[in-house]
Coordinates of C-alpha atoms in Angstrom, one line a residue:
M12 CA 10.7 -2.2 26.9
P13 CA 13.7 -5.0 26.6
S14 CA 14.9 -5.0 23.0
T15 CA 14.5 -8.4 23.0
V16 CA 10.4 -8.6 24.7
I17 CA 10.3 -6.1 21.2
G18 CA 11.9 -8.6 19.0
A19 CA 9.2 -11.1 19.9
A20 CA 6.5 -8.9 19.6
A21 CA 7.1 -8.1 16.8
R22 CA 8.0 -12.0 15.5
Q23 CA 4.3 -11.9 16.3
L24 CA 2.9 -8.7 14.3
V25 CA 4.5 -10.8 11.8
Q26 CA 3.2 -13.4 11.9
E27 CA -0.3 -11.4 12.5
E28 CA 0.0 -9.9 9.5
C29 CA 0.7 -13.0 7.2
L30 CA -1.7 -13.9 8.5
A31 CA -3.8 -11.9 7.8
I32 CA -3.1 -11.4 3.4
A33 CA -4.1 -14.7 3.4
D34 CA -7.5 -14.4 5.0
A35 CA -7.9 -11.2 2.5
L36 CA -6.7 -13.5 -0.5
A37 CA -9.1 -16.4 0.6
M38 CA -12.2 -16.5 -1.8
R39 CA -15.6 -14.6 -0.6
P40 CA -18.4 -12.7 -2.0
D41 CA -16.8 -9.5 -2.5
I42 CA -13.5 -10.8 -4.2
H43 CA -12.2 -7.1 -4.3
V44 CA -12.5 -5.9 -1.4
G45 CA -10.3 -8.7 0.1
V46 CA -7.4 -7.5 -3.1
H47 CA -7.6 -4.3 -0.9
N48 CA -7.2 -5.8 2.3
A49 CA -4.6 -7.7 1.4
R50 CA -2.9 -5.0 -0.6
K51 CA -2.8 -2.8 2.4
A52 CA -1.6 -6.0 4.5
I53 CA 1.8 -6.3 2.2
R54 CA 1.9 -2.8 2.8
R55 CA 2.4 -3.4 6.4
L56 CA 4.5 -5.6 6.7
R57 CA 7.0 -4.3 4.7
A58 CA 6.9 -1.2 6.5
V59 CA 7.6 -3.5 9.6
L60 CA 10.5 -5.8 7.4
A61 CA 11.7 -2.2 6.5
L62 CA 12.5 -0.8 10.0
F63 CA 14.1 -4.0 11.6
A64 CA 16.7 -4.7 8.8
T65 CA 20.0 -5.2 9.1
D66 CA 23.0 -3.3 6.8
E67 CA 23.3 -6.8 6.2
Q68 CA 19.7 -7.1 5.1
P69 CA 18.3 -10.5 5.8
L70 CA 14.2 -9.9 5.2
Q71 CA 15.8 -8.8 1.8
R72 CA 14.6 -12.5 -0.3
S73 CA 11.2 -12.0 2.1
D74 CA 10.7 -8.7 1.3
R75 CA 11.0 -9.4 -2.5
A76 CA 8.3 -11.6 -2.7
L77 CA 6.1 -9.4 -1.0
Q78 CA 6.3 -6.4 -3.5
R79 CA 6.1 -9.5 -6.8
L80 CA 2.4 -10.2 -4.3
G81 CA 1.1 -6.9 -3.9
R82 CA 2.7 -6.1 -7.7
G83 CA 0.6 -8.7 -9.1
L84 CA -2.5 -7.5 -6.8
S85 CA -1.9 -4.1 -7.7
A86 CA -4.1 -4.4 -12.2
L87 CA -7.6 -5.8 -9.5
R88 CA -6.9 -2.8 -7.0
D89 CA -6.4 -0.1 -10.0
A90 CA -9.3 -0.8 -11.5
H91 CA -11.8 -1.6 -8.7
V92 CA -10.4 1.3 -7.0
L93 CA -11.2 3.8 -10.9
V94 CA -15.2 2.1 -10.0
D95 CA -15.0 3.7 -6.7
T96 CA -13.6 6.8 -7.8
A97 CA -16.0 7.7 -11.4
Q98 CA -19.1 6.5 -8.5
S99 CA -18.1 9.1 -6.0
L100 CA -17.5 12.0 -8.7
Q101 CA -21.4 10.5 -9.6
A102 CA -22.8 11.3 -6.5
G103 CA -22.2 14.5 -6.7
A104 CA -22.2 16.8 -10.1
S105 CA -24.8 17.3 -11.7
A106 CA -23.2 15.6 -15.0
S107 CA -24.6 12.3 -15.9
G108 CA -22.2 11.2 -18.8
W109 CA -20.4 8.8 -16.2
A110 CA -22.9 5.7 -16.9
P111 CA -21.7 4.5 -19.5
V112 CA -18.1 5.6 -17.9
I113 CA -19.0 3.5 -14.8
T114 CA -20.9 0.6 -17.2
H115 CA -16.7 0.0 -19.2
L116 CA -15.4 0.1 -16.4
D117 CA -17.1 -2.2 -14.3
A118 CA -16.5 -4.3 -17.0
R119 CA -13.1 -4.1 -17.5
R120 CA -12.8 -4.4 -13.3
D121 CA -14.5 -7.7 -14.2
R122 CA -12.8 -9.3 -16.6
L123 CA -8.8 -8.9 -15.2
L124 CA -10.7 -10.4 -12.2
Q125 CA -11.5 -13.3 -14.4
R126 CA -8.2 -14.0 -16.2
A127 CA -6.6 -13.3 -12.6
C128 CA -8.0 -16.2 -11.3
A129 CA -8.4 -18.1 -14.2
Q130 CA -4.5 -18.3 -14.5
D131 CA -4.6 -18.4 -10.3
P132 CA -7.8 -21.0 -9.3
G133 CA -8.2 -19.0 -5.4
F134 CA -5.0 -17.6 -5.4
Q135 CA -4.0 -20.6 -3.9
K136 CA -0.7 -19.8 -5.5
K137 CA -0.4 -16.7 -3.9
R138 CA -1.1 -17.3 -0.4
R139 CA 1.3 -21.1 -1.0
V140 CA 4.2 -17.5 -1.1
V141 CA 2.6 -16.1 1.7
R142 CA 2.7 -19.2 3.6
R143 CA 6.4 -19.6 2.7
V144 CA 6.8 -15.8 3.7
G145 CA 5.7 -17.0 7.0
L146 CA 8.3 -19.9 7.6
E147 CA 11.6 -17.9 6.3
L148 CA 10.0 -14.6 8.3
D149 CA 9.6 -16.8 11.8
T150 CA 12.6 -17.7 11.7
Q151 CA 15.2 -14.7 11.7
G152 CA 16.4 -13.4 14.6
W153 CA 14.2 -11.4 16.0
E154 CA 15.7 -11.2 19.5
L155 CA 19.3 -8.9 18.1
V156 CA 17.5 -6.1 17.1
R157 CA 18.8 -2.7 19.2
K158 CA 16.2 -0.2 20.3
A159 CA 19.1 2.6 18.4
D160 CA 18.1 0.2 15.0
L161 CA 14.9 1.0 14.9
R162 CA 15.2 4.7 15.9
R163 CA 17.7 4.4 12.7
A164 CA 15.5 3.3 10.3
L165 CA 12.7 5.8 12.3
A166 CA 15.1 8.8 10.9
R167 CA 15.7 7.2 7.1
S168 CA 12.1 6.9 6.4
R169 CA 12.0 10.3 7.4
R170 CA 14.9 12.0 5.4
R171 CA 13.3 10.1 2.8
V172 CA 9.5 11.3 3.7
E173 CA 11.1 15.4 3.1
K174 CA 13.2 14.4 0.0
A175 CA 10.1 12.7 -2.3
A176 CA 8.3 15.5 -1.1
A177 CA 10.9 18.0 -2.4
R178 CA 11.2 16.1 -5.7
A179 CA 7.5 16.5 -5.7
R180 CA 7.2 19.9 -5.8
R181 CA 8.6 20.9 -8.3
S182 CA 7.2 18.2 -10.4
D183 CA 4.4 18.1 -11.3
D184 CA 5.2 14.1 -12.2
A185 CA 2.3 11.7 -11.7
Q186 CA 5.6 9.5 -10.7
A187 CA 6.9 12.4 -8.3
L188 CA 3.5 12.5 -6.4
H189 CA 2.9 7.8 -6.2
E190 CA 6.5 8.6 -4.7
W191 CA 5.8 11.0 -2.4
R192 CA 2.4 8.8 -1.5
R193 CA 4.3 5.6 -1.2
R194 CA 7.0 7.2 1.5
V195 CA 4.5 8.6 3.4
R196 CA 1.7 5.9 4.5
R197 CA 5.3 4.0 5.3
L198 CA 6.2 6.0 7.6
R199 CA 2.7 6.1 8.7
M200 CA 2.6 3.2 9.3
Q201 CA 5.9 2.3 11.1
L202 CA 4.6 5.1 13.8
E203 CA 1.7 3.4 14.3
V204 CA 4.5 -0.2 14.2
M205 CA 6.7 0.9 17.1
A206 CA 3.8 3.1 18.8
R207 CA 2.4 -0.7 19.2
L208 CA 6.0 -1.7 19.7
D209 CA 7.4 0.8 23.0
G210 CA 5.5 3.7 22.8
G211 CA 8.7 5.8 23.6
L212 CA 10.4 4.5 20.9
V213 CA 8.3 7.5 19.4
K214 CA 7.4 9.4 21.4
G215 CA 8.9 13.2 21.6
H216 CA 9.7 13.1 17.5
S217 CA 9.5 16.3 16.4
G218 CA 7.4 18.0 19.7
S219 CA 4.6 14.6 19.5
D220 CA 3.2 11.7 19.8
G221 CA 3.8 8.8 17.4
G222 CA 0.0 8.5 17.3
K223 CA -0.3 12.3 16.4
Q224 CA 1.9 11.7 14.1
A225 CA 0.5 8.8 11.9
K226 CA -2.8 10.5 11.7
G227 CA -1.4 14.1 10.0
L228 CA 0.7 11.7 8.0
H229 CA -2.6 9.2 6.9
R230 CA -4.9 12.4 6.0
L231 CA -1.4 13.5 3.7
S232 CA -1.7 9.5 2.4
D233 CA -5.2 10.1 1.4
A234 CA -5.0 13.1 0.0
L235 CA -2.0 12.1 -2.2
G236 CA -3.4 8.7 -3.1
R237 CA -6.7 11.1 -4.4
E238 CA -4.8 12.5 -6.8
Q239 CA -3.5 9.4 -8.3
D240 CA -6.3 7.7 -8.0
L241 CA -8.3 10.9 -9.9
R242 CA -5.1 11.4 -12.3
L243 CA -5.6 7.3 -13.1
L244 CA -9.9 7.9 -14.0
R245 CA -8.4 11.2 -16.6
N246 CA -6.7 8.8 -18.5
H247 CA -9.2 6.1 -18.6
V248 CA -11.6 8.4 -19.8
R249 CA -9.7 10.6 -22.0
A250 CA -8.8 7.3 -23.8
M251 CA -12.5 6.2 -24.4
R252 CA -14.2 7.1 -27.7
G253 CA -16.7 7.9 -28.3
L254 CA -17.9 8.6 -25.2
Q255 CA -20.2 11.8 -24.5
D256 CA -19.5 15.4 -22.8
K257 CA -16.4 14.1 -22.3
A258 CA -14.1 17.1 -22.1
E259 CA -17.1 18.2 -18.5
L260 CA -15.8 15.0 -16.8
M261 CA -12.5 15.6 -17.6
A262 CA -12.9 18.5 -15.9
L263 CA -14.6 17.3 -12.7
A264 CA -12.2 15.1 -12.4
R265 CA -9.9 17.3 -12.9

């Protein structure tokens, strides 16, 4: 596939992700699902931008705006995941002590959502940011990118995953684990994007095709994400005062 065709496809893909973010942030009955979907679309879009960034990094400003947008939603996402994680442990354990934990976390999630909605009703400010990013990205020279640039970007992402994995294995630090997961997730998304744009760009890497690699990275990312969510839950349970069966609950979350 010629580079100009890949560039045109990338331009369309970028606009689709911008629309996905804005749509996810539209107020709906389950806004927590919307926030989760918005963050996923932001990560996918940033993964695409990292693939197409040149040495001059003309996409850097848009990437920073998306990074700030994602971080602004992280507290809501984490609050929702804490509830989901505690509920999943409650469903699979005989301990009854999860009920007060879930009640506490559910109330906390609602408070954070109310605060966020009061500061940005309907997430209108965030959606305007997405519209500005979409307009700015549409002016970029996508047709100028070469296949060799994409292959180098993919190789760079692979090296970052390997380095992050080595750091995480040497340390029990939560940040190292988080960074490993982030690198794995970005590489997986980039493989999926490149397979959509031109399957020949990823076929043959590490003796496999991009789809198989992406599935393996997805499993690894999910496992690392589960560990991160459990660690976050343990921290909150540990800080709760007057909680019965705390030691047992901490053990279950480990």
